[in-house]
Tab-separated table of C-alpha atoms and ligand atoms in Angstrom:
chain	number	residue	atom	x	y	z
A	1	MET	CA	101.234	137.138	-9.967
A	2	LEU	CA	99.311	140.358	-8.000
A	3	ASP	CA	100.821	143.739	-8.784
A	4	ARG	CA	100.700	146.662	-6.135
A	5	ARG	CA	97.404	147.978	-7.251
A	6	GLY	CA	95.954	144.512	-7.170
A	7	LEU	CA	96.882	143.682	-4.184
A	8	ILE	CA	95.468	147.330	-2.484
A	9	ALA	CA	92.081	146.255	-4.314
A	10	GLY	CA	91.958	142.754	-2.877
A	11	LEU	CA	93.070	144.018	0.170
A	12	VAL	CA	90.357	146.767	-0.030
A	13	SER	CA	87.640	143.633	-1.053
A	14	VAL	CA	88.691	141.131	1.488
A	15	THR	CA	88.732	143.442	4.385
A	16	LEU	CA	84.978	144.676	3.128
A	17	LEU	CA	83.933	141.262	2.816
A	18	ALA	CA	85.064	140.421	6.665
A	19	THR	CA	83.125	143.294	7.960
A	20	PRO	CA	79.490	143.371	6.630
A	21	ALA	CA	78.149	146.123	8.107
A	22	ILE	CA	80.826	148.324	6.604
A	23	ALA	CA	80.802	146.908	3.270
A	24	GLN	CA	77.150	147.563	3.394
A	25	GLN	CA	77.660	151.387	4.946
A	26	ALA	CA	80.388	151.780	2.129
A	27	ARG	CA	78.035	151.023	-0.457
A	28	ARG	CA	74.690	152.840	0.721
A	29	ALA	CA	77.955	156.342	0.732
A	30	ALA	CA	79.056	155.101	-3.012
A	31	ALA	CA	75.028	154.768	-4.476
A	32	ALA	CA	74.539	157.988	-2.601
A	33	PRO	CA	73.083	160.582	-5.152
A	34	GLY	CA	74.516	164.408	-5.517
A	35	LEU	CA	77.371	164.396	-6.657
A	36	ARG	CA	79.142	167.665	-6.562
A	37	THR	CA	79.395	169.337	-9.709
A	38	ARG	CA	80.217	172.506	-12.202
A	39	PRO	CA	79.283	173.860	-15.676
A	40	ILE	CA	81.758	173.636	-18.591
A	41	ALA	CA	80.712	175.917	-21.526
A	42	GLY	CA	79.342	174.101	-24.528
A	43	ILE	CA	78.908	170.826	-22.368
A	44	GLY	CA	76.669	171.566	-19.383
A	45	GLU	CA	77.130	170.786	-15.184
A	46	VAL	CA	79.740	168.256	-15.026
A	47	PRO	CA	80.534	165.719	-11.785
A	48	VAL	CA	83.933	167.330	-10.026
A	49	THR	CA	85.488	163.879	-9.536
A	50	GLY	CA	86.707	162.014	-13.454
A	51	ILE	CA	88.986	159.466	-14.104
A	52	GLY	CA	91.866	160.005	-15.781
A	53	THR	CA	94.243	157.479	-18.163
A	54	SER	CA	97.528	158.265	-18.734
A	55	GLN	CA	99.269	155.313	-17.206
A	56	ILE	CA	96.832	152.867	-16.043
A	57	TYR	CA	94.671	152.598	-19.235
A	58	SER	CA	98.111	153.530	-21.402
A	59	ASN	CA	98.519	149.373	-22.207
A	60	PRO	CA	96.717	146.437	-20.112
A	61	GLN	CA	97.602	143.255	-21.450
A	62	GLY	CA	95.436	141.138	-22.362
A	63	GLU	CA	91.815	140.147	-20.846
A	64	GLU	CA	92.994	139.496	-16.721
A	65	GLN	CA	94.250	143.568	-16.965
A	66	LEU	CA	91.223	144.986	-18.662
A	67	VAL	CA	88.879	143.122	-15.829
A	68	PRO	CA	89.683	145.827	-12.965
A	69	LEU	CA	89.191	148.544	-15.744
A	70	ARG	CA	85.710	147.533	-17.384
A	71	ALA	CA	84.574	147.050	-13.974
A	72	THR	CA	86.037	150.845	-12.745
A	73	LEU	CA	84.309	152.358	-16.105
A	74	LYS	CA	80.980	150.566	-15.388
A	75	ARG	CA	80.882	151.536	-11.144
A	76	PHE	CA	81.756	155.093	-12.705
A	77	ALA	CA	78.862	155.327	-14.595
A	78	GLU	CA	76.549	153.864	-12.572
A	79	LEU	CA	77.328	156.299	-9.799
A	80	GLY	CA	76.808	159.237	-12.317
A	81	GLY	CA	80.204	159.760	-13.274
A	82	LYS	CA	81.241	161.500	-16.436
A	83	VAL	CA	84.631	163.229	-17.703
A	84	ILE	CA	87.179	160.659	-18.244
A	85	ASP	CA	90.454	162.342	-19.845
A	86	THR	CA	92.688	161.085	-22.251
A	87	ALA	CA	94.762	161.728	-24.987
A	88	ASN	CA	96.157	160.529	-28.411
A	89	GLY	CA	99.885	160.452	-26.587
A	90	TYR	CA	98.617	158.534	-23.966
A	91	GLY	CA	99.840	155.033	-25.525
A	92	ARG	CA	96.238	152.266	-25.995
A	93	ALA	CA	94.749	154.514	-23.616
A	94	GLU	CA	92.078	155.817	-26.103
A	95	GLU	CA	91.218	152.484	-27.878
A	96	VAL	CA	91.162	150.661	-24.799
A	97	ILE	CA	88.477	153.569	-23.394
A	98	GLY	CA	86.298	153.048	-26.703
A	99	GLN	CA	86.339	149.176	-26.406
A	100	LEU	CA	85.390	149.184	-22.631
A	101	THR	CA	82.683	151.749	-22.819
A	102	ALA	CA	81.088	150.126	-26.377
A	103	GLU	CA	81.174	146.984	-24.705
A	104	LEU	CA	79.748	147.761	-21.685
A	105	GLY	CA	77.266	150.414	-24.012
A	106	ILE	CA	77.828	153.404	-21.275
A	107	ARG	CA	79.330	155.823	-24.180
A	108	ASP	CA	76.218	158.204	-23.746
A	109	LYS	CA	76.357	158.734	-20.337
A	110	LEU	CA	79.963	159.589	-20.457
A	111	ILE	CA	81.962	162.912	-21.130
A	112	PHE	CA	84.721	161.852	-23.474
A	113	ALA	CA	87.860	164.411	-23.047
A	114	THR	CA	90.885	164.045	-25.025
A	115	LYS	CA	94.106	165.858	-26.517
A	116	VAL	CA	96.156	166.680	-29.767
A	117	GLY	CA	99.476	166.628	-29.754
A	118	ALA	CA	100.920	167.875	-32.741
A	119	ASN	CA	103.325	170.132	-34.640
A	120	THR	CA	101.203	171.078	-37.857
A	121	LYS	CA	97.882	171.073	-38.517
A	122	GLU	CA	98.141	168.467	-40.681
A	123	GLU	CA	99.333	166.149	-37.920
A	124	GLY	CA	96.731	167.099	-35.838
A	125	LEU	CA	93.912	166.488	-38.091
A	126	ALA	CA	94.882	162.583	-38.700
A	127	GLN	CA	95.682	162.552	-34.549
A	128	ILE	CA	91.921	163.890	-34.073
A	129	GLU	CA	90.130	162.218	-36.996
A	130	GLY	CA	92.405	158.647	-35.202
A	131	SER	CA	91.255	159.261	-31.802
A	132	PHE	CA	87.100	159.434	-32.916
A	133	LYS	CA	88.178	155.942	-34.407
A	134	LYS	CA	89.740	154.581	-31.273
A	135	LEU	CA	87.446	156.209	-29.351
A	136	ARG	CA	84.667	154.829	-31.133
A	137	THR	CA	82.149	157.819	-31.297
A	138	ASN	CA	80.622	160.281	-33.637
A	139	MET	CA	80.998	163.183	-31.414
A	140	ILE	CA	83.885	163.956	-28.865
A	141	ASP	CA	82.904	166.307	-25.702
A	142	LEU	CA	86.304	167.995	-25.660
A	143	ILE	CA	89.336	168.328	-26.657
A	144	ALA	CA	92.280	170.305	-25.626
A	145	VAL	CA	95.907	170.830	-27.124
A	146	HIS	CA	98.506	169.048	-25.670
A	147	ASN	CA	100.961	170.868	-23.501
A	148	ILE	CA	100.504	173.745	-25.491
A	149	ARG	CA	102.069	172.268	-28.484
A	150	ASP	CA	101.722	174.544	-32.248
A	151	THR	CA	98.829	175.966	-29.876
A	152	ASP	CA	96.984	178.280	-32.524
A	153	ASN	CA	96.810	176.044	-35.331
A	154	GLN	CA	95.354	173.093	-33.506
A	155	LEU	CA	93.056	175.550	-31.626
A	156	ALA	CA	92.217	176.907	-34.926
A	157	THR	CA	90.980	173.158	-36.151
A	158	LEU	CA	89.407	172.826	-32.964
A	159	ARG	CA	87.210	175.874	-33.356
A	160	ASP	CA	86.229	174.611	-36.982
A	161	LEU	CA	85.427	170.870	-35.185
A	162	LYS	CA	83.118	172.816	-32.396
A	163	ALA	CA	81.430	175.054	-35.057
A	164	LYS	CA	80.464	171.451	-37.337
A	165	GLY	CA	79.234	170.009	-33.978
A	166	ARG	CA	82.358	167.114	-33.847
A	167	ILE	CA	83.174	168.437	-30.354
A	168	LYS	CA	81.582	171.183	-27.640
A	169	ALA	CA	84.634	172.386	-25.718
A	170	ILE	CA	87.676	173.532	-26.537
A	171	GLY	CA	91.201	174.234	-24.285
A	172	ILE	CA	94.435	173.434	-23.274
A	173	THR	CA	96.673	171.700	-21.274
A	174	THR	CA	100.393	171.466	-19.192
A	175	SER	CA	101.479	169.655	-16.399
A	176	ASN	CA	104.488	171.914	-16.096
A	177	ASP	CA	105.364	175.623	-14.314
A	178	SER	CA	107.765	176.009	-16.594
A	179	GLN	CA	105.103	176.439	-19.068
A	180	TYR	CA	103.164	178.427	-16.952
A	181	ALA	CA	103.773	181.698	-18.134
A	182	ALA	CA	103.225	180.670	-22.119
A	183	PHE	CA	100.006	178.822	-20.398
A	184	GLU	CA	98.374	182.077	-19.427
A	185	GLU	CA	98.800	184.071	-22.119
A	186	VAL	CA	97.073	181.958	-24.804
A	187	MET	CA	94.348	182.056	-21.448
A	188	ARG	CA	94.417	185.453	-22.243
A	189	ARG	CA	94.354	185.739	-25.915
A	190	GLN	CA	92.047	183.399	-26.930
A	191	GLN	CA	88.389	181.802	-26.219
A	192	LEU	CA	88.743	178.538	-24.427
A	193	ASP	CA	86.358	176.332	-22.441
A	194	THR	CA	88.348	175.130	-20.199
A	195	ILE	CA	91.806	174.646	-19.248
A	196	GLN	CA	93.903	171.969	-17.388
A	197	VAL	CA	97.108	171.827	-15.389
A	198	ASP	CA	98.685	170.108	-12.259
A	199	TYR	CA	97.565	171.113	-8.953
A	200	ALA	CA	98.045	169.374	-5.439
A	201	LEU	CA	98.125	169.574	-1.451
A	202	ASP	CA	101.655	169.193	-1.753
A	203	ASN	CA	101.961	171.194	-5.780
A	204	ARG	CA	100.305	174.150	-5.232
A	205	GLY	CA	101.527	176.721	-8.049
A	206	ALA	CA	98.991	176.648	-10.431
A	207	GLY	CA	96.466	178.151	-7.194
A	208	ASP	CA	98.204	181.099	-7.303
A	209	ARG	CA	98.469	182.263	-10.724
A	210	ILE	CA	96.498	179.868	-13.340
A	211	LEU	CA	93.482	179.114	-11.715
A	212	PRO	CA	92.353	182.498	-10.263
A	213	LEU	CA	93.116	183.134	-14.046
A	214	ALA	CA	90.824	180.445	-14.882
A	215	GLN	CA	88.007	182.035	-12.502
A	216	GLU	CA	88.466	185.306	-13.578
A	217	LYS	CA	87.683	184.286	-17.275
A	218	GLY	CA	84.771	181.779	-16.581
A	219	ILE	CA	87.086	178.814	-17.920
A	220	ALA	CA	86.347	175.657	-16.500
A	221	PRO	CA	89.524	174.016	-14.568
A	222	MET	CA	90.658	170.264	-14.889
A	223	ILE	CA	93.354	169.279	-12.644
A	224	ASN	CA	95.659	166.684	-13.400
A	225	LEU	CA	98.442	164.828	-11.022
A	226	PRO	CA	95.697	165.548	-8.278
A	227	PHE	CA	98.097	163.170	-6.064
A	228	GLY	CA	101.676	163.863	-7.848
A	229	ARG	CA	101.345	160.495	-9.360
A	230	ASN	CA	102.011	158.787	-5.765
A	231	ARG	CA	103.629	161.090	-4.183
A	232	LEU	CA	101.019	162.295	-1.737
A	233	PHE	CA	99.897	159.120	-0.587
A	234	GLN	CA	103.897	158.155	0.280
A	235	LYS	CA	103.937	161.174	2.470
A	236	THR	CA	101.306	160.534	4.455
A	237	ALA	CA	101.982	156.712	4.409
A	238	GLY	CA	101.285	155.106	8.232
A	239	LYS	CA	99.707	157.886	9.310
A	240	PRO	CA	95.933	158.239	10.820
A	241	LEU	CA	93.270	160.917	9.220
A	242	PRO	CA	93.708	164.265	11.464
A	243	ASP	CA	90.597	165.403	13.456
A	244	TRP	CA	90.212	167.952	11.170
A	245	ALA	CA	89.568	165.034	8.170
A	246	LYS	CA	86.040	164.827	9.759
A	247	GLU	CA	84.793	168.466	9.231
A	248	ILE	CA	85.136	168.197	5.545
A	249	ASP	CA	83.105	164.193	5.517
A	250	ALA	CA	86.894	162.738	4.306
A	251	THR	CA	86.940	159.391	5.341
A	252	THR	CA	90.577	158.318	3.354
A	253	TRP	CA	93.464	160.412	2.597
A	254	ALA	CA	92.474	160.219	-1.132
A	255	GLN	CA	88.958	162.575	-0.359
A	256	VAL	CA	91.349	164.997	1.836
A	257	PHE	CA	93.979	165.473	-1.476
A	258	LEU	CA	90.727	165.600	-3.601
A	259	LYS	CA	88.773	167.839	-1.408
A	260	TYR	CA	91.418	170.321	-1.287
A	261	ILE	CA	91.810	170.897	-4.860
A	262	MET	CA	87.739	171.043	-5.046
A	263	SER	CA	87.230	173.668	-2.392
A	264	HIS	CA	89.533	176.243	-4.931
A	265	PRO	CA	87.625	179.062	-5.601
A	266	SER	CA	87.860	177.918	-8.843
A	267	ARG	CA	85.707	174.988	-8.279
A	268	PRO	CA	87.954	172.579	-10.054
A	269	ILE	CA	86.933	168.920	-11.373
A	270	VAL	CA	89.487	166.267	-10.477
A	271	ILE	CA	90.388	163.735	-12.801
A	272	PRO	CA	92.852	161.338	-10.970
A	273	GLY	CA	94.354	157.784	-12.091
A	274	THR	CA	92.090	155.797	-11.440
A	275	GLY	CA	91.856	151.816	-12.549
A	276	THR	CA	89.618	149.653	-9.829
A	277	VAL	CA	86.569	149.812	-8.110
A	278	PRO	CA	87.671	150.444	-4.377
A	279	TYR	CA	89.563	153.977	-5.792
A	280	ILE	CA	86.804	155.167	-8.294
A	281	GLU	CA	83.847	154.438	-4.796
A	282	ASP	CA	86.556	156.702	-3.091
A	283	ASN	CA	87.031	158.903	-5.424
A	284	LEU	CA	83.737	159.827	-6.290
A	285	GLY	CA	82.841	160.132	-2.390
A	286	ALA	CA	85.313	163.326	-2.652
A	287	ALA	CA	82.865	164.844	-4.374
A	288	ARG	CA	80.038	164.690	-1.740
A	289	GLY	CA	79.525	166.205	1.092
A	290	ARG	CA	81.199	169.347	2.918
A	291	LEU	CA	84.485	170.741	1.587
A	292	PRO	CA	87.095	172.741	3.409
A	293	ASP	CA	86.956	177.010	3.793
A	294	ALA	CA	89.774	178.951	3.599
A	295	ALA	CA	90.669	178.771	6.952
A	296	LEU	CA	90.950	175.036	6.449
A	297	ARG	CA	92.604	175.155	3.961
A	298	LYS	CA	95.528	176.601	5.251
A	299	THR	CA	95.705	174.214	7.895
A	300	MET	CA	95.824	170.834	5.686
A	301	GLU	CA	98.673	173.340	3.592
A	302	GLN	CA	100.466	173.871	7.027
A	303	TYR	CA	99.894	170.063	7.709
A	304	ILE	CA	101.186	168.717	4.566
A	305	ASP	CA	104.674	171.033	4.371
A	306	ALA	CA	105.467	169.248	8.086
A	307	LEU	CA	106.070	166.350	7.039
A	308	PRO	CA	108.824	165.222	5.222
A	309	ALA	CA	109.639	165.224	1.533
B	401	NAP	N1	99.532	167.450	-19.662
B	401	NAP	C1	98.941	166.687	-19.112
B	401	NAP	O1	97.594	167.315	-20.251
B	401	NAP	C2	98.967	165.803	-18.158
B	401	NAP	C3	100.007	165.719	-17.938
B	401	NAP	C4	99.940	164.367	-16.926
B	401	NAP	C5	98.501	163.831	-16.651
B	401	NAP	N2	97.467	164.239	-17.310
B	401	NAP	C6	95.947	163.651	-16.711
B	401	NAP	O2	95.764	163.730	-15.598
B	401	NAP	C7	95.783	161.847	-14.734
B	401	NAP	C8	96.150	162.310	-13.205
B	401	NAP	O3	97.141	162.168	-13.276
B	401	NAP	P1	98.027	160.920	-13.209
B	401	NAP	O4	96.907	159.242	-13.224
B	401	NAP	O5	99.504	160.734	-13.289
B	401	NAP	O6	98.206	160.980	-11.324
B	401	NAP	P2	97.473	161.302	-10.496
B	401	NAP	O7	96.011	160.982	-10.943
B	401	NAP	O8	98.340	161.909	-9.339
B	401	NAP	O9	97.946	159.758	-8.938
B	401	NAP	C9	97.028	158.355	-10.339
B	401	NAP	C10	97.893	157.237	-8.598
B	401	NAP	O10	97.043	157.332	-7.440
B	401	NAP	C11	96.657	156.167	-7.234
B	401	NAP	N3	95.179	156.374	-6.690
B	401	NAP	C12	94.370	156.855	-7.527
B	401	NAP	N4	92.899	156.855	-6.385
B	401	NAP	C13	93.336	156.518	-5.288
B	401	NAP	C14	92.658	156.304	-4.457
B	401	NAP	N5	91.597	156.474	-4.005
B	401	NAP	N6	93.269	156.055	-2.891
B	401	NAP	C15	94.796	155.237	-3.696
B	401	NAP	N7	95.342	155.535	-4.672
B	401	NAP	C16	94.660	156.426	-5.490
B	401	NAP	C17	96.881	155.020	-8.182
B	401	NAP	O11	98.043	154.364	-8.102
B	401	NAP	P3	98.397	152.858	-8.192
B	401	NAP	O12	97.592	152.758	-9.391
B	401	NAP	O13	100.052	153.086	-8.020
B	401	NAP	O14	97.477	152.628	-6.596
B	401	NAP	C18	97.282	156.074	-9.790
B	401	NAP	O15	97.584	155.394	-10.460
B	401	NAP	C19	96.142	161.354	-15.966
B	401	NAP	O16	95.746	159.863	-15.689
B	401	NAP	C20	95.722	162.110	-17.408
B	401	NAP	O17	94.880	161.422	-17.609
B	401	NAP	C21	97.370	165.287	-18.093
């Protein structure tokens, strides 16, 4: 039985196969160089589209479900993508990423970002050692404190690992605005390389407070829930792209949503959950071409706000 994702991927492939000229054009566009990048302290320049793994990579059943994930990671690396966001708390996701990237021999092309979510220093250390094993690597590029849990203890451990060269960058994450005040407090008090927060065209709270603070402090922002899982696609289902999408070289709704985020003045890196080749080509496409200016960002906000919830 095909699930919804399999069905969509299949339909996209069938459509592309049926129209060779379009297929060729899409492949050329996807293979074009020049992904937009932004720096992360300790890591360097990073393309602004990454991959999130919390849902799709958390529990694939058997080889049949690993096939599209392997193909997605392969295509991601081929097209110059780098950042893979995962966490100890995402079921088997770290293990799946470790296995597939080892099989593909692409670990060195990628940036692994994972998270520690523990209540004590000892628990955190054990989790982190587990992450190294599951990801099958001696160096994890970035580890963040998941949902600012036991933050000071965990950040102390992460600083230690950074000093030893086992990780390159540290950060904190949240996806809940009830944590924003505490999150900002940590951002002001601690030296961080990255933060990760929820932000989307219809969920703009972080754009007014967390992201400006990141910009002021020179911290690289990463964005989770860029589509609100499937919320934005449901809101725009069946609607043609507005004319203004052409002004930002967006050919799909996904690119519209991602380009809105990327155009925030703090220059975020976006990590949409992605487990098919058509989706990764689409999402990497958002890292190319023009971005909306302040006036068009307003137009985009007004458009989405006018749609029924
Ligand atoms: N507190 C935290 O630290 C925290 C919290 C939440 C998330 N995260 C991170 O952020 C990542 C992103 O969040 P998320 O995966 O929950 O939600 P999301 O990125 O907002 O949405 C992911 C879903 O969007 C759909 N999608 C992806 N690309 C698409 C495209 N080009 N066209 C149409 N649909 C597309 C897929 O749905 P279908 O598969 O159903 O088609 C996918 O499952 C997570 O994977 C995780 O790594 C961190």
